GROMACS .gro file of C-alpha atoms in nm:
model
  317
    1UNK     CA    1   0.000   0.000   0.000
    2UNK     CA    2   0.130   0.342  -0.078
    3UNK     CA    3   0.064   0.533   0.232
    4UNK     CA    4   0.330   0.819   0.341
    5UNK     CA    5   0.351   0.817   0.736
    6UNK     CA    6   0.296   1.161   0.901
    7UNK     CA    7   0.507   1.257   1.126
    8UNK     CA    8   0.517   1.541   1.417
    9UNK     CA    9   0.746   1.573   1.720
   10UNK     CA   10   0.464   1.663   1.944
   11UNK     CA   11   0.252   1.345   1.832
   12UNK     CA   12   0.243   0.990   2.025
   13UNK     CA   13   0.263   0.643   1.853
   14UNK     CA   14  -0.077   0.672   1.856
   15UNK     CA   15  -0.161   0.992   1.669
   16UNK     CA   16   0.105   0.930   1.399
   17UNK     CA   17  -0.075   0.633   1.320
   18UNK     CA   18  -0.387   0.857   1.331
   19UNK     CA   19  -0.241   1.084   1.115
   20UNK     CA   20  -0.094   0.878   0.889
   21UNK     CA   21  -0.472   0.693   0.838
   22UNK     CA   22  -0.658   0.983   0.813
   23UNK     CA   23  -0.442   1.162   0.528
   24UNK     CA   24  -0.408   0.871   0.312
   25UNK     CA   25  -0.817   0.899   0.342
   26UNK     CA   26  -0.824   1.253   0.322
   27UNK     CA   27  -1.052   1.301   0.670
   28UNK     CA   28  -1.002   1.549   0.949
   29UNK     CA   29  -0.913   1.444   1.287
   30UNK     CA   30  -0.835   1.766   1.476
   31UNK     CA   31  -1.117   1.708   1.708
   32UNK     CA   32  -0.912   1.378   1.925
   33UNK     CA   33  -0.665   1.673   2.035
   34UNK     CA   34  -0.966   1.796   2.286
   35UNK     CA   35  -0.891   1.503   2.499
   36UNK     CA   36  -0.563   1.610   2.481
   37UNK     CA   37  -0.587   1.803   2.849
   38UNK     CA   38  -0.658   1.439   3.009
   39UNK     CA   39  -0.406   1.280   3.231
   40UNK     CA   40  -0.450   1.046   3.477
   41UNK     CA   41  -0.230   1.045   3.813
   42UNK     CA   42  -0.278   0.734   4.090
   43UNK     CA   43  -0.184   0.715   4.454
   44UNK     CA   44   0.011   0.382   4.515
   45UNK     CA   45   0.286   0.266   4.781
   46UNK     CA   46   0.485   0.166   4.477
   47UNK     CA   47   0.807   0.352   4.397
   48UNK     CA   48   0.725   0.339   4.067
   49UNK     CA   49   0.648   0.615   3.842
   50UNK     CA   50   0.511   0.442   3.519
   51UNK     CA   51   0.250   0.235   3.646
   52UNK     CA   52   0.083   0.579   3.853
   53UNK     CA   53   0.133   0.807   3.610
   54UNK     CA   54  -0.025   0.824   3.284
   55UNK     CA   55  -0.112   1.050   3.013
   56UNK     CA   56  -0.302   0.884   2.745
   57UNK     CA   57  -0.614   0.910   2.650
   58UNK     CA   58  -0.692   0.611   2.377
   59UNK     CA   59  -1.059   0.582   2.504
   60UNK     CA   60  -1.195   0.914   2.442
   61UNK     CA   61  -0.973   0.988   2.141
   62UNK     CA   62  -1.147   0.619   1.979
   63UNK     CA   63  -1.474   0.821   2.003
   64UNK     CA   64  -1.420   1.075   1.876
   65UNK     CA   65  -1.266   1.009   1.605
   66UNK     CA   66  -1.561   0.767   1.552
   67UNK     CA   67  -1.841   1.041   1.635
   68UNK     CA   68  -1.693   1.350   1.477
   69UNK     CA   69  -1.476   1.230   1.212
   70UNK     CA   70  -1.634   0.925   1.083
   71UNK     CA   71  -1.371   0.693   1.135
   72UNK     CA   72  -1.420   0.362   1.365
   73UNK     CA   73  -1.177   0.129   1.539
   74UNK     CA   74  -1.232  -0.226   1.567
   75UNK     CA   75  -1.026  -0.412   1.744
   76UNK     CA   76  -0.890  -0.788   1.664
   77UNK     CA   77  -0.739  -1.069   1.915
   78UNK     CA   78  -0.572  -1.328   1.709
   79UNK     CA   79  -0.423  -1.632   1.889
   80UNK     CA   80  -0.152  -1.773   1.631
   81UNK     CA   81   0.060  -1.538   1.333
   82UNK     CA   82  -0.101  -1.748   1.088
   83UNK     CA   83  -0.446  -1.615   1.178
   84UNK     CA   84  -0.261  -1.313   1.189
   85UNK     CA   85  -0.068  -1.251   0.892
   86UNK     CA   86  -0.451  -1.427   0.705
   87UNK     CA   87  -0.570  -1.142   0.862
   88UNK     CA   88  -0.378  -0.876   0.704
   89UNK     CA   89  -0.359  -1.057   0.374
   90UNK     CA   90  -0.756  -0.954   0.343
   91UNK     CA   91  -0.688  -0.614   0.510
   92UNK     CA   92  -0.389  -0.576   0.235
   93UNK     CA   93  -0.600  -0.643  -0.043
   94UNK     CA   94  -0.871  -0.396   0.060
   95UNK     CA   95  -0.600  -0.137   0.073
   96UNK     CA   96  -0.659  -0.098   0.446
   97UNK     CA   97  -0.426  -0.131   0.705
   98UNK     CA   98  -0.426  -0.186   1.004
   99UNK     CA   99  -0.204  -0.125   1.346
  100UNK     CA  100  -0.086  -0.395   1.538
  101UNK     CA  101   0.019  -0.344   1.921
  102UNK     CA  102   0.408  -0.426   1.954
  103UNK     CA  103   0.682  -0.394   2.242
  104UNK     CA  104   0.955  -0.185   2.172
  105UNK     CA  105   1.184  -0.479   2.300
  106UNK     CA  106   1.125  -0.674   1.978
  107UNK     CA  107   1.142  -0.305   1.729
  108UNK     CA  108   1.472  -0.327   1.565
  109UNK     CA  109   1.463   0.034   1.453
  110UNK     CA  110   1.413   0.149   1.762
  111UNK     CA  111   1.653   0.247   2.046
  112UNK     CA  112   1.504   0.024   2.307
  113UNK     CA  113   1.583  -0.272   2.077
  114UNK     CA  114   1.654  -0.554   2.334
  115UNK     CA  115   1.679  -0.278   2.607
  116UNK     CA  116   1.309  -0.220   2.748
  117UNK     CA  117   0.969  -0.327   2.730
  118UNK     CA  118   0.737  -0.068   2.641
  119UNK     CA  119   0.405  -0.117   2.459
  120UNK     CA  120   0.448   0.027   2.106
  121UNK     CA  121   0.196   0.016   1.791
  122UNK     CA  122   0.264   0.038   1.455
  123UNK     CA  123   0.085   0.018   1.072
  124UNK     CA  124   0.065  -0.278   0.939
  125UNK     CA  125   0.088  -0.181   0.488
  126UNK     CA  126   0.225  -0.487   0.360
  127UNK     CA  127   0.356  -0.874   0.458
  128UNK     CA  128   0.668  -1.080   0.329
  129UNK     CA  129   0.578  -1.397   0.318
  130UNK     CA  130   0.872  -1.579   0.217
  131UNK     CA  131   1.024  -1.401   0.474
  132UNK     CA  132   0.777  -1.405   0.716
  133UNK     CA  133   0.798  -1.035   0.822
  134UNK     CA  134   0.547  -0.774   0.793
  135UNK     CA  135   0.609  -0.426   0.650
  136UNK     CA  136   0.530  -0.147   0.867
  137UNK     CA  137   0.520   0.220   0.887
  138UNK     CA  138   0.601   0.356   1.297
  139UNK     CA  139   0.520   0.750   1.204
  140UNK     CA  140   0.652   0.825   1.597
  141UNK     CA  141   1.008   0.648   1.533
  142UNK     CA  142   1.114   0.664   1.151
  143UNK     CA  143   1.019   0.831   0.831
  144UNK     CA  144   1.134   0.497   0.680
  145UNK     CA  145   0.914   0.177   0.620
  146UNK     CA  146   1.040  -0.087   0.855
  147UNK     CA  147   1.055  -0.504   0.831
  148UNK     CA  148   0.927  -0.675   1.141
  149UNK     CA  149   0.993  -1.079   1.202
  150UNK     CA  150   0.725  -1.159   1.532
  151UNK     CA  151   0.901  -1.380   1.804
  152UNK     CA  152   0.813  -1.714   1.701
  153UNK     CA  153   0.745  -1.780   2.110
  154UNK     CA  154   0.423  -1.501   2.069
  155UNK     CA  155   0.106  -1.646   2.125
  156UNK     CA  156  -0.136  -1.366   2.063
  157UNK     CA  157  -0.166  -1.054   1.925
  158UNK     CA  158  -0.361  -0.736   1.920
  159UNK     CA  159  -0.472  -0.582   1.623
  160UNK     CA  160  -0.677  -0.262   1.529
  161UNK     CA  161  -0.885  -0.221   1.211
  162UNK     CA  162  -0.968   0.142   1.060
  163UNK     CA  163  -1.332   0.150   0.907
  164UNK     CA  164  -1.473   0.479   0.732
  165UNK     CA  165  -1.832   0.590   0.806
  166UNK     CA  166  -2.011   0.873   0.747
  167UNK     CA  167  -1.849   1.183   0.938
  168UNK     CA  168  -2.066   1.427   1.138
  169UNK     CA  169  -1.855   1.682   1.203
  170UNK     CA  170  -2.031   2.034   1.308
  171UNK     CA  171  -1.987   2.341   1.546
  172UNK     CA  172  -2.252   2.221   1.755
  173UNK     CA  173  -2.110   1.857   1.778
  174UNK     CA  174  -1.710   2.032   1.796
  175UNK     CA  175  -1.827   2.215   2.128
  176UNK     CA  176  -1.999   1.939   2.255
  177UNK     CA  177  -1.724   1.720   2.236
  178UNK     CA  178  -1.464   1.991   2.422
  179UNK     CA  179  -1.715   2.031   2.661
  180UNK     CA  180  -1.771   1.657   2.776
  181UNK     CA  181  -1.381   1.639   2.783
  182UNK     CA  182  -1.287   1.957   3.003
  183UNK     CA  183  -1.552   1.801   3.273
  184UNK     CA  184  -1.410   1.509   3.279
  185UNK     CA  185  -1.051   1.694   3.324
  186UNK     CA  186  -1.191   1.922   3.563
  187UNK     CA  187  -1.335   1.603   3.801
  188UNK     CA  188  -1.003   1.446   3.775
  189UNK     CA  189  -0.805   1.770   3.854
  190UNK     CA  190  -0.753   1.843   4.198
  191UNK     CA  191  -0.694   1.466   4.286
  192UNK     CA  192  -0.499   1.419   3.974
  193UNK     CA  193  -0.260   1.720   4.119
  194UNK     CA  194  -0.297   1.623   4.444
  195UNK     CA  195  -0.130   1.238   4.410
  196UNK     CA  196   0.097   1.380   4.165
  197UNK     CA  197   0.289   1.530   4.466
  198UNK     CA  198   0.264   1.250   4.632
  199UNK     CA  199   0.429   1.038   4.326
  200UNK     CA  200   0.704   1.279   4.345
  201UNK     CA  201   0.731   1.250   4.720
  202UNK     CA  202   0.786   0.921   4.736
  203UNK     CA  203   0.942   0.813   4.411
  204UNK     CA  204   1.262   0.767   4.626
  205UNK     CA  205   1.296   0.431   4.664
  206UNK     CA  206   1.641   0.260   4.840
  207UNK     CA  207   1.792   0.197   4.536
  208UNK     CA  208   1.967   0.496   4.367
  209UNK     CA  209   1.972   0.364   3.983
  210UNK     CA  210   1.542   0.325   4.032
  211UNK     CA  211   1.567   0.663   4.178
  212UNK     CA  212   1.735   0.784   3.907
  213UNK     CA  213   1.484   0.560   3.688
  214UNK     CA  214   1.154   0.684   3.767
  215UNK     CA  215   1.297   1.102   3.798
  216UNK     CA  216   1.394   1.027   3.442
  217UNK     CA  217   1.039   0.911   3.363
  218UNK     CA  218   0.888   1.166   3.551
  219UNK     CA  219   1.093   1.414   3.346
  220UNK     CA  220   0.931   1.201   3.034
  221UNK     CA  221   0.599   1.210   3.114
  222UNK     CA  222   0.637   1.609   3.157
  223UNK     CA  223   0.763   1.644   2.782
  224UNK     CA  224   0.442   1.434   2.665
  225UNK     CA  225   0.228   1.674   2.933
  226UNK     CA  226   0.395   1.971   2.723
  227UNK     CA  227   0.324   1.802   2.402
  228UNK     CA  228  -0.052   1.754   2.478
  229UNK     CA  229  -0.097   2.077   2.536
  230UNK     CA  230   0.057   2.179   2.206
  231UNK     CA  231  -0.178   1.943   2.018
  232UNK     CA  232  -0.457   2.109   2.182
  233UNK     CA  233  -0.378   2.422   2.042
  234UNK     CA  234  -0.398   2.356   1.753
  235UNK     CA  235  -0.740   2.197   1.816
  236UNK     CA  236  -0.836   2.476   1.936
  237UNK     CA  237  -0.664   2.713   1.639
  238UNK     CA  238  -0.888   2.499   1.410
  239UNK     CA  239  -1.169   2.559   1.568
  240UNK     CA  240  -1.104   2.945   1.519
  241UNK     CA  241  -0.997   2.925   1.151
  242UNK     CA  242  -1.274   2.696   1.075
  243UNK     CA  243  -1.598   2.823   1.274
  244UNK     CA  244  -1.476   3.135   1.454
  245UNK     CA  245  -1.469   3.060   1.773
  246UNK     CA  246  -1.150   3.251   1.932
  247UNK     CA  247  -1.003   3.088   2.243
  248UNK     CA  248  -0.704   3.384   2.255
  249UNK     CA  249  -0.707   3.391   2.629
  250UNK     CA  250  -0.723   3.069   2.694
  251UNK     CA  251  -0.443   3.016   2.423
  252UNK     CA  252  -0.228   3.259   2.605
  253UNK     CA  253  -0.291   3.048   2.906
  254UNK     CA  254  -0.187   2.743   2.811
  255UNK     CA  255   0.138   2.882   2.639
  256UNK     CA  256   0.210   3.032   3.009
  257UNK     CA  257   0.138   2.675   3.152
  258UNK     CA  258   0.360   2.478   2.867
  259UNK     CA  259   0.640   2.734   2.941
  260UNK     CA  260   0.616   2.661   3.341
  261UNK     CA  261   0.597   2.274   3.318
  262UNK     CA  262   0.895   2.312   3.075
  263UNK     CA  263   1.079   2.480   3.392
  264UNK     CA  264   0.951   2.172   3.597
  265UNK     CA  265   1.107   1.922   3.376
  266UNK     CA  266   1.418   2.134   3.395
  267UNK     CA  267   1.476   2.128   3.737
  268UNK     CA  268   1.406   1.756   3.778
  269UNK     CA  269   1.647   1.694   3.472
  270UNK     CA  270   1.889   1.894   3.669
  271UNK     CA  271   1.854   1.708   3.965
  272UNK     CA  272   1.872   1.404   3.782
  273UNK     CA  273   2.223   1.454   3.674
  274UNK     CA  274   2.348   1.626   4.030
  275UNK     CA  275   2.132   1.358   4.213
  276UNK     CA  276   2.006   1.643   4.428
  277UNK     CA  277   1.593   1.562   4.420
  278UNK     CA  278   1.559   1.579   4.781
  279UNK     CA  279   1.734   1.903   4.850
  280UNK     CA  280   1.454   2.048   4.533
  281UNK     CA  281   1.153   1.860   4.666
  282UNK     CA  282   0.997   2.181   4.812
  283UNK     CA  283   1.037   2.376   4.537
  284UNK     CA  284   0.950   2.109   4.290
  285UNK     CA  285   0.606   2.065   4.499
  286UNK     CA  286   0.561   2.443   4.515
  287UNK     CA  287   0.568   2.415   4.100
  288UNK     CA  288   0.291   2.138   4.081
  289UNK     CA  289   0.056   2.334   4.292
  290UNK     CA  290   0.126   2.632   4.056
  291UNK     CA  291   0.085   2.442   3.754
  292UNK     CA  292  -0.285   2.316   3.959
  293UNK     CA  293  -0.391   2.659   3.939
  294UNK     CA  294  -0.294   2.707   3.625
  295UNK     CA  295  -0.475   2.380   3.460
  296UNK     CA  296  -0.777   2.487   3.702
  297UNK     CA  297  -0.807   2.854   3.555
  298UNK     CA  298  -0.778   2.708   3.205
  299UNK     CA  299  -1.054   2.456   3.216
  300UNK     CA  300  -1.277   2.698   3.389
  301UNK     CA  301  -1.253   2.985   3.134
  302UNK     CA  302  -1.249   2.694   2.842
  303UNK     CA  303  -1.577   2.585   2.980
  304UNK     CA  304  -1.727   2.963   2.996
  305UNK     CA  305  -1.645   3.015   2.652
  306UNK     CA  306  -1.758   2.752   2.498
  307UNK     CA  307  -2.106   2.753   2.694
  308UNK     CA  308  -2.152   3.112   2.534
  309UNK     CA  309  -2.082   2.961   2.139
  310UNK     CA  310  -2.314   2.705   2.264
  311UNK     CA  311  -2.552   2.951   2.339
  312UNK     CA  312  -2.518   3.218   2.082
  313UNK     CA  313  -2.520   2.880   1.808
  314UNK     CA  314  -2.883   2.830   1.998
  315UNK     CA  315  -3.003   3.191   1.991
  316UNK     CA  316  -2.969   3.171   1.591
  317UNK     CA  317  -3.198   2.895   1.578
   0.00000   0.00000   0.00000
């Protein structure tokens, strides 16, 4: 299949392959960015960072792009690679492909090749079977179209299938959706902030290397936090250019709130590579709960605004 991956630093695995599906269709899909604001933060006696601090937001992205863009997601369990690669055969010869779940473990283009384990995805455009590897695009890692051999040991695998339907894309419907999302943001936010600190509190464990481990993946998940916020910018950009409905203040806040986490990650980066964490911890706290009030300000004016498009689209009725 002849599909050019898209690629963008601020995108995750997941929106490349978004992207990538949506332009070779020629649909929108500007609208997933407004759960873009969602993150997800855990209390837990583990030292761990990863498994209490999260940032995506697959879910409400899924239906969206289903709802708004006209695009659906079904998703596949196949218990052998023969059902498997019979699978993408069919998908292959409908010119539609399809993304297969991965671990970056077993990606030999990437740079945790044999190193970590940490759940990828990736298109799925063509299959070798002589060679018994699949051809893939992985927008978030390479430009380049990749081979992939599965570990003959693998027993099942996760696919996802990309169906178009009719879109329904509309102000009314745009608002709607931005709406349902900054609620569900707002619920989650002071408890969200609140364990946060907590995560950072007691992310140091007895060990100085997983110290060092989960302040480097704390410093991680802040560069995808920034990156978020970027993508919903521009959702909210489009919005403007497309229907006229100017968010400028609310723009201006998030910029002011990217810039600030952006210090955050700096200082924890810092104290990465002095191994000072402790002696910042007050400060570093003092940051989060500024960063709160920032993220609390911005979903409250967000949800202002777009209750008075909401209404004015009503009054013209």
């Amino acid at each position: 299949m002849n599909i050019t991956p898209v690629y963008d630093a601020n995108y995750d695995c997941y929106d490349g392959i978004i992207a990538t599906i949506c332009a070779a269709n020629n649909r929108d899909f500007f609208m997933i960015f407004a759960s873009k604001l969602f993150f997800r933060c855990i209390s837990t006696n583990s030292h761990s960072v990863e498994g209490c601090f999260s940032l995506y937001s697959y879910d409400y992205a899924t239906q969206i792009l289903e709802k708004v863009h006209g695009i659906q997601i079904v998703g596949r369990v196949f218990f052998s690679k023969e059902e498997l690669f019979r699978e993408i055969e069919n998908e292959i010869k409908n010119k539609t492909p399809l993304s297969l779940k991965i671990n970056t473990y077993q990606c030999p283009w990437s740079e945790l090749y044999c190193k970590k384990h940490i759940e990828h995805e990736i298109l799925v455009v063509g299959i070798d079977i002589e060679a018994d590897t699949l051809i893939c695009l992985d927008p978030y890692l390479t430009k380049e179209r990749q081979r992939l051999r599965l570990p003959t040991e693998q027993q099942m695998f996760e696919c996802k299938k990309y169906r178009l339907i009719d879109d329904h894309i509309s102000p009314m419907g745009c608002l709607k959706i931005l709406k349902r999302n900054l609620q569900i943001c707002r619920e989650l936010l002071r408890e969200n902030f609140t364990n946060l600190k907590k995560v950072m509190q007691n992310i140091n464990g007895d060990d100085v290397s997983v110290e060092q481990m989960n302040n480097y993946l704390l410093a991680m998940r802040l560069n995808t936090f920034q990156n978020n916020r970027i993508c919903f910018l521009r959702m909210l950009d489009t919005l403007n250019l497309r229907y006229g409905f100017c968010f400028a203040y609310e723009i201006k806040l998030i910029n002011e709130e990217i810039n600030d986490v952006g210090k955050l990650r700096t200082v924890i980066v810092k104290s990465i590579i002095k191994k000072t964490i402790q002696d910042k911890m007050s400060k570093i706290i003092d940051m989060i709960e500024g960063i709160y009030e920032e993220e609390k300000e911005i979903i409250e004016s967000l949800l202002v605004r777009v209750d008075n498009y909401i209404v004015g689209i009503l009054n013209k009725k």
